[in-house]
PDB file of C-alpha atoms in Angstrom:
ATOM      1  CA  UNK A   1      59.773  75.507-114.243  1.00  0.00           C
ATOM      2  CA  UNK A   2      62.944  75.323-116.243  1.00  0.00           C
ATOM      3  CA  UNK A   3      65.317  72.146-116.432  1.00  0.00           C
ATOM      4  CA  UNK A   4      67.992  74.109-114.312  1.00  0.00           C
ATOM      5  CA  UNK A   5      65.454  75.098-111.901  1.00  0.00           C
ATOM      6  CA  UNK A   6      64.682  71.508-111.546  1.00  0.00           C
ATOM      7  CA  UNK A   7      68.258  70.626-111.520  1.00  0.00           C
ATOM      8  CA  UNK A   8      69.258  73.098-109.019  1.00  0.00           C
ATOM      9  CA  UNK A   9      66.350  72.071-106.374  1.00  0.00           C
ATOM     10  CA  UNK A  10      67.516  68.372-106.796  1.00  0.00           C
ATOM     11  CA  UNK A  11      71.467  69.160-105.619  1.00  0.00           C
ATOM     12  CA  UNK A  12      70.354  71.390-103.257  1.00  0.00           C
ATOM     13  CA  UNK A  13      68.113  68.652-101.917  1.00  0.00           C
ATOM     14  CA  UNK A  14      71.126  66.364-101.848  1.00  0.00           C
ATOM     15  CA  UNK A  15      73.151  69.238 -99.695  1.00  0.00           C
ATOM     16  CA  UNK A  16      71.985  67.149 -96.480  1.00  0.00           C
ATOM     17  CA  UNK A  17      73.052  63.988 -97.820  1.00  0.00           C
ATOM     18  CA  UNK A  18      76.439  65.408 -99.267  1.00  0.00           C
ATOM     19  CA  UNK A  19      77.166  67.087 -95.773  1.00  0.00           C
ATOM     20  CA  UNK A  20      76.916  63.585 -93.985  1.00  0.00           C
ATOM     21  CA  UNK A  21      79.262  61.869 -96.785  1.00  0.00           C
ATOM     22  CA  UNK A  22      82.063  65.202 -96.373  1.00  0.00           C
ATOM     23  CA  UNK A  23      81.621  64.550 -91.933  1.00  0.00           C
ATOM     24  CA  UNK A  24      82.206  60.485 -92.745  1.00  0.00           C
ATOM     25  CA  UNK A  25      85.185  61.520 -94.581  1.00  0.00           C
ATOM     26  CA  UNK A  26      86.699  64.206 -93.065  1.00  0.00           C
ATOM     27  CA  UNK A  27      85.422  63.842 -89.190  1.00  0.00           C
ATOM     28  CA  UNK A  28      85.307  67.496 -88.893  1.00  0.00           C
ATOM     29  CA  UNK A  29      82.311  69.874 -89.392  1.00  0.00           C
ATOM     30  CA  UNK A  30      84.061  72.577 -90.886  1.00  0.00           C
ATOM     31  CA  UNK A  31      85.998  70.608 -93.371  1.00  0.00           C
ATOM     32  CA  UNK A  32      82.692  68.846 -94.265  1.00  0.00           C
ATOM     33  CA  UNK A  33      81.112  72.195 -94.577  1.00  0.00           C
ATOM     34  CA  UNK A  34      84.226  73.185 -97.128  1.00  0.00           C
ATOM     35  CA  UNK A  35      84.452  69.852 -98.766  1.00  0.00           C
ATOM     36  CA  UNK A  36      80.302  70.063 -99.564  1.00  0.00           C
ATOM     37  CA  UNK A  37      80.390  73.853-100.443  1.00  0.00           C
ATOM     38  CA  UNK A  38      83.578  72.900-102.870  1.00  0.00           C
ATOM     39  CA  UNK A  39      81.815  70.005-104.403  1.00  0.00           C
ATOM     40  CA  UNK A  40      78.525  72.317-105.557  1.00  0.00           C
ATOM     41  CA  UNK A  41      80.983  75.116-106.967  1.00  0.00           C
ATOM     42  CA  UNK A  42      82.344  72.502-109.054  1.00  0.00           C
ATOM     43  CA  UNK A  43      78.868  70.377-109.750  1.00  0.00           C
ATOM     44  CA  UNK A  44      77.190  74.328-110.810  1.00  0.00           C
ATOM     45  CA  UNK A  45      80.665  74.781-112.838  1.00  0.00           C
ATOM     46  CA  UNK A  46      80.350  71.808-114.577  1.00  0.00           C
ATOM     47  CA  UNK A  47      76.428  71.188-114.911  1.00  0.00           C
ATOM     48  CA  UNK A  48      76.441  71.311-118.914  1.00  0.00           C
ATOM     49  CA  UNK A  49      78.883  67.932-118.126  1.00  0.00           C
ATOM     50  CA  UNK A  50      75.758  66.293-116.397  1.00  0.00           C
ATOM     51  CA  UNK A  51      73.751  63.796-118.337  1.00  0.00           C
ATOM     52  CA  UNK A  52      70.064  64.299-117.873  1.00  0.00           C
ATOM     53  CA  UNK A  53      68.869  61.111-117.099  1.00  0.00           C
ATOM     54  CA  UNK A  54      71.831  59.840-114.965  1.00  0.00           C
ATOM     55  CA  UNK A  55      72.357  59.196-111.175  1.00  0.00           C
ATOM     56  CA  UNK A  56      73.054  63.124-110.021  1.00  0.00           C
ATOM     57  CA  UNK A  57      73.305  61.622-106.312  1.00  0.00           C
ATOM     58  CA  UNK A  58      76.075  59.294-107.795  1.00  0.00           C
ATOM     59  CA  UNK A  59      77.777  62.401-110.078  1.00  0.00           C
ATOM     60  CA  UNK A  60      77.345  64.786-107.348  1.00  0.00           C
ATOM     61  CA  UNK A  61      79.002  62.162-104.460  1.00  0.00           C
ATOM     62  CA  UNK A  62      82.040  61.235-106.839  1.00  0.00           C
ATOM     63  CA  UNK A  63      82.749  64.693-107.415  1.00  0.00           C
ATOM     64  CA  UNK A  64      82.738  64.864-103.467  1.00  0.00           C
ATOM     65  CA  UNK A  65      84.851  62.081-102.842  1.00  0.00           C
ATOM     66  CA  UNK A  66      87.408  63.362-105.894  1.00  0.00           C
ATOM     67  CA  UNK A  67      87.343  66.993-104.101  1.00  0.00           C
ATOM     68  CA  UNK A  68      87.814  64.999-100.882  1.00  0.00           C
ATOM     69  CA  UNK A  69      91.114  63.023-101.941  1.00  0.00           C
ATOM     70  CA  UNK A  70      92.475  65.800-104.151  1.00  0.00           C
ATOM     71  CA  UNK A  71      92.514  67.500-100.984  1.00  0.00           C
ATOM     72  CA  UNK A  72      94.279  64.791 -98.897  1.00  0.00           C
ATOM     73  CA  UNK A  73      96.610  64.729-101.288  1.00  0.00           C
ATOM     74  CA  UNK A  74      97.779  68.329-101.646  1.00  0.00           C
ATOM     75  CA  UNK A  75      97.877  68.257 -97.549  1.00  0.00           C
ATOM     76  CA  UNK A  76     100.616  65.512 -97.504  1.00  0.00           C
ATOM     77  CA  UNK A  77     103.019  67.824 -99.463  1.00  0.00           C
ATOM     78  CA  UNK A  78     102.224  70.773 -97.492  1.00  0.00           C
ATOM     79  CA  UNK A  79     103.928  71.057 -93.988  1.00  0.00           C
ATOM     80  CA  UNK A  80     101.805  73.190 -90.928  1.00  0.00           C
ATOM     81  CA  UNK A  81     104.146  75.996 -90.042  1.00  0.00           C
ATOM     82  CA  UNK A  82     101.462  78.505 -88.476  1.00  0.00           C
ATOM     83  CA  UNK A  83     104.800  80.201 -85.966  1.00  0.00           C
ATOM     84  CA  UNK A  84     106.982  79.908 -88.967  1.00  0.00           C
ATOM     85  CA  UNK A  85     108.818  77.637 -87.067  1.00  0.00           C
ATOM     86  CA  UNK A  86     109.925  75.474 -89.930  1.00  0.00           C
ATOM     87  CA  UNK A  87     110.457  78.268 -91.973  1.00  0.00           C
ATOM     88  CA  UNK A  88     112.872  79.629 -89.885  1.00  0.00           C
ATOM     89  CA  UNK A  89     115.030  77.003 -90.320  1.00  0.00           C
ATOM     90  CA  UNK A  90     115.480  76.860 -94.315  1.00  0.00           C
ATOM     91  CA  UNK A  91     117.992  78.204 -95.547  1.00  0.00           C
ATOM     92  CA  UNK A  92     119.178  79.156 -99.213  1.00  0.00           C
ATOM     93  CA  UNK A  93     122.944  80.156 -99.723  1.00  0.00           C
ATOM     94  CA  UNK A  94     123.001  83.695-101.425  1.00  0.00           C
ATOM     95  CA  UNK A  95     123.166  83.241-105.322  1.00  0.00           C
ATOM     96  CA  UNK A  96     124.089  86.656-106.106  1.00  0.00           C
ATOM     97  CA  UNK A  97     127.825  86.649-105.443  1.00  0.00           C
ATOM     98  CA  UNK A  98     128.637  85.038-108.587  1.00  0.00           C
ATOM     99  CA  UNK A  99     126.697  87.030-110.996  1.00  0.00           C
ATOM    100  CA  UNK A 100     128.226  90.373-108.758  1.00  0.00           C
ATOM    101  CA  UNK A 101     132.050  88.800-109.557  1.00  0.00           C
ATOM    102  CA  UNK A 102     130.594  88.028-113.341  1.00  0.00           C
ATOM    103  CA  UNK A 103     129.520  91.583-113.993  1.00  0.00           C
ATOM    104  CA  UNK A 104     132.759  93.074-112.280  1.00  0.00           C
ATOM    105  CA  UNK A 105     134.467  90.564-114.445  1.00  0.00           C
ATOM    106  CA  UNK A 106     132.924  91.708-117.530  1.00  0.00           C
ATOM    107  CA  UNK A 107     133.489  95.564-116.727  1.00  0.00           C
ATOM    108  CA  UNK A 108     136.969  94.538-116.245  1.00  0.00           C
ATOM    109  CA  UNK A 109     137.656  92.438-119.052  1.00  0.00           C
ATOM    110  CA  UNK A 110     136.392  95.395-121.285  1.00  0.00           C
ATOM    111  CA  UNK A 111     139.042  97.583-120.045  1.00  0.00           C
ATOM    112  CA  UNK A 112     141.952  95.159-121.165  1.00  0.00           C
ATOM    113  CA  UNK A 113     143.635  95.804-124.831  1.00  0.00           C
ATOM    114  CA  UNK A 114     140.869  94.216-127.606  1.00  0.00           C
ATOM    115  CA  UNK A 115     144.177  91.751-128.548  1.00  0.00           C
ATOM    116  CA  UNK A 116     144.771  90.728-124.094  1.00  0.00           C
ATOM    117  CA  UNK A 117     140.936  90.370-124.056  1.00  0.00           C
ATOM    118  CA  UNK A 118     140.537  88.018-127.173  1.00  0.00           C
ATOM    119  CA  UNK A 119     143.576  85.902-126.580  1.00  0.00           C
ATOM    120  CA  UNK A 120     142.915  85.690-122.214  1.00  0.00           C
ATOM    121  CA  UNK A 121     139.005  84.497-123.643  1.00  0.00           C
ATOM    122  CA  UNK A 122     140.295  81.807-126.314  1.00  0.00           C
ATOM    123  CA  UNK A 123     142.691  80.616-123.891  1.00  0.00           C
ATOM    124  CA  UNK A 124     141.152  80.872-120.522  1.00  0.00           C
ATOM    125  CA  UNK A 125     137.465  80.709-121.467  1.00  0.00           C
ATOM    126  CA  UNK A 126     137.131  79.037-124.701  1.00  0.00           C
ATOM    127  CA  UNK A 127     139.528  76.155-123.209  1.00  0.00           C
ATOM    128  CA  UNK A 128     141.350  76.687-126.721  1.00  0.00           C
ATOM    129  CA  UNK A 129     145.160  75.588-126.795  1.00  0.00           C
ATOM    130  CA  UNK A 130     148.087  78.328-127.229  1.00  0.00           C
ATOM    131  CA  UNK A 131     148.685  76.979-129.997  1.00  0.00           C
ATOM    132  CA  UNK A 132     144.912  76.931-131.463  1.00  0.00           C
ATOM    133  CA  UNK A 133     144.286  80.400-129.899  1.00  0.00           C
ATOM    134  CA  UNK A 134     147.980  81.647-132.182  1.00  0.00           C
ATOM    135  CA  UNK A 135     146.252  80.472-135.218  1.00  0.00           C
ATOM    136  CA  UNK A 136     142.860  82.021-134.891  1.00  0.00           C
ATOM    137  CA  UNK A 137     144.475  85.120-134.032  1.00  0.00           C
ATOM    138  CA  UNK A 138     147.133  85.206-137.194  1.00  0.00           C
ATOM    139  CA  UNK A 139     150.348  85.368-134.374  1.00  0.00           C
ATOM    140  CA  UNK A 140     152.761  83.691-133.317  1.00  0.00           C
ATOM    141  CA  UNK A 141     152.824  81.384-130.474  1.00  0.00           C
ATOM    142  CA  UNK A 142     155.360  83.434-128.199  1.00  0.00           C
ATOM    143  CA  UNK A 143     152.935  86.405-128.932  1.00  0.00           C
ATOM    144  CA  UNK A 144     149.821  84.416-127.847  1.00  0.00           C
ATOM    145  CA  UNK A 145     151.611  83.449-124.580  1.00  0.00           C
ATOM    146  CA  UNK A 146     152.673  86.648-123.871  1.00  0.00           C
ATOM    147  CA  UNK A 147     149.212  88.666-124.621  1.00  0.00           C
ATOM    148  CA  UNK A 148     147.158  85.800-122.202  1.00  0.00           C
ATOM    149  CA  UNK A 149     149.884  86.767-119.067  1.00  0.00           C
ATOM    150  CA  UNK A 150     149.943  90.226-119.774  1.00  0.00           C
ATOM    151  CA  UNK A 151     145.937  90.277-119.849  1.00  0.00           C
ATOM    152  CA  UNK A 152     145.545  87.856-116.772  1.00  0.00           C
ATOM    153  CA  UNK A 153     148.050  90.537-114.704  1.00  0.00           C
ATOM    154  CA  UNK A 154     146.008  93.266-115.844  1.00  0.00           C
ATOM    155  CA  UNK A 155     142.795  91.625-115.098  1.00  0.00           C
ATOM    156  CA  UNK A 156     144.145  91.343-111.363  1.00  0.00           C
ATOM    157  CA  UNK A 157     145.593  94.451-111.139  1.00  0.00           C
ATOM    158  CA  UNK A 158     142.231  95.697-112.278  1.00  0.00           C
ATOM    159  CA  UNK A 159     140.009  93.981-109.698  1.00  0.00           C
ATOM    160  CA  UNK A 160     142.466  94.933-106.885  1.00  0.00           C
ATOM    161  CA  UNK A 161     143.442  91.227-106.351  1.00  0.00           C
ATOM    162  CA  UNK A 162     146.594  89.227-105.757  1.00  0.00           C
ATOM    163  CA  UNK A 163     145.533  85.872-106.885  1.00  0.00           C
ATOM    164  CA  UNK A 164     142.667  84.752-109.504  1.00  0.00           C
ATOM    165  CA  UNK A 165     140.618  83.380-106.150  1.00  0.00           C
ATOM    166  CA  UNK A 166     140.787  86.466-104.587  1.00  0.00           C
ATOM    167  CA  UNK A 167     138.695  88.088-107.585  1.00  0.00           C
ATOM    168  CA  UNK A 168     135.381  86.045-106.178  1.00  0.00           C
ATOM    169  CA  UNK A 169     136.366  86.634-102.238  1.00  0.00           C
ATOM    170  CA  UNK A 170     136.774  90.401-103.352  1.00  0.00           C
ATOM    171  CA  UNK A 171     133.751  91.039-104.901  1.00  0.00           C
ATOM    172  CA  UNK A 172     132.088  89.607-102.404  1.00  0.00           C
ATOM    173  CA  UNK A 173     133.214  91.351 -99.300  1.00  0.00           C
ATOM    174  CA  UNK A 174     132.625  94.461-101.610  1.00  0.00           C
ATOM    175  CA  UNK A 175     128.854  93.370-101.615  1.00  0.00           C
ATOM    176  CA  UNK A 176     128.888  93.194 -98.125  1.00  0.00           C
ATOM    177  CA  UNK A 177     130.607  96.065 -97.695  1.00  0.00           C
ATOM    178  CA  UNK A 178     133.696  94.536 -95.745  1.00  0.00           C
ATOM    179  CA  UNK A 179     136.063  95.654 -98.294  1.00  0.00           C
TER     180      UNK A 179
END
C-alpha cells in the first residue's frame, strides 16, 4: 500500500468526525454535508501541502472551519431574493442617452465648415479664450467670434433644436421614439 492510499483511508476515516464538527457549526445537515464534502475537495486539492508526520485531524478540521467562515462571510454580502423581490426594486437610470446625444453630436459637428468646427471645439470644448482660440487659428478676433456663433447656429439647426438643452432632450425622445 502506497502513502496516498494510506493517506486517503485516514481522511476518509475522519469523514465521521468532520461531519459532526460541519453539524456543530452550521446546525443543519445539509450544510454540514456541503461544508465536509467542500473541505475534502480542498484537503485532496491540496494534499502535496500536507506534512507527513503532522496532525491531519488538526489540518483537515482547520481547513473545515476556514471553508466554514469563508462561507459565513460571503453570505453576509449576499441578500436572499428567491421571488426576485428585491430585485425588482433596483433600479439603474439608463446610461445610454448621453453617448446617443455624443454620437449625434459628433455626426453633426462633422458636417459644420472644418474652420466653424475647429474654432466652436477650441472655444466651447477646449475651454480656450476668443482670444487664445484667434491666435491658434492665425485670425483675427472678430473672425473667431463670428466662426464659434455661426458654427453653434448651425450645430442647432442641424440637430433640429432651438436651444443647446434641447440637443440632449432631442436625442433622447428620438431613442424612445417620441420624437
Amino acid at each position: 500500500m502506497d502513502s496516498s492510499t494510506s493517506w486517503r483511508d485516514e481522511v476518509v476515516g475522519m469523514i465521521p468526525a468532520l461531519r459532526a464538527f460541519a453539524w456543530s457549526l452550521s446546525h443543519n445537515g445539509s450544510d454540514a454535508d456541503d461544508l465536509v464534502q467542500d473541505t475534502l475537495i480542498k484537503a485532496w486539492s491540496n494534499r502535496d501541502k500536507f506534512e507527513p508526520g503532522t496532525n491531519l485531524r488538526a489540518w483537515l478540521f482547520t481547513i473545515l472551519r476556514n471553508t466554514y467562515y469563508t462561507n459565513v462571510l460571503r453570505r453576509r454580502r449576499e441578500v436572499r431574493d428567491e421571488l426576485g423581490e428585491y430585485a425588482s426594486t433596483l433600479q439603474t437610470p439608463p446610461t445610454q442617452d448621453w453617448s446617443v446625444a455624443m454620437r449625434a453630436l459628433q455626426t453633426a459637428l462633422q458636417q459644420l465648415p472644418a474652420e466653424h468646427r475647429e474654432a466652436l471645439i477650441l472655444v466651447g470644448a477646449a475651454g480656450l479664450s476668443y482670444e487664445e482660440a484667434a491666435e491658434i487659428c492665425g485670425c483675427a478676433l472678430g473672425t473667431i467670434k463670428s466662426r464659434v456663433n455661426r458654427a453653434r447656429a448651425r450645430l442647432l439647426k442641424i440637430m433640429d433644436a432651438d436651444q443647446p438643452s434641447d440637443v440632449m432632450a432631442l436625442e433622447t425622445m428620438t431613442v424612445m421614439g417620441s420624437a
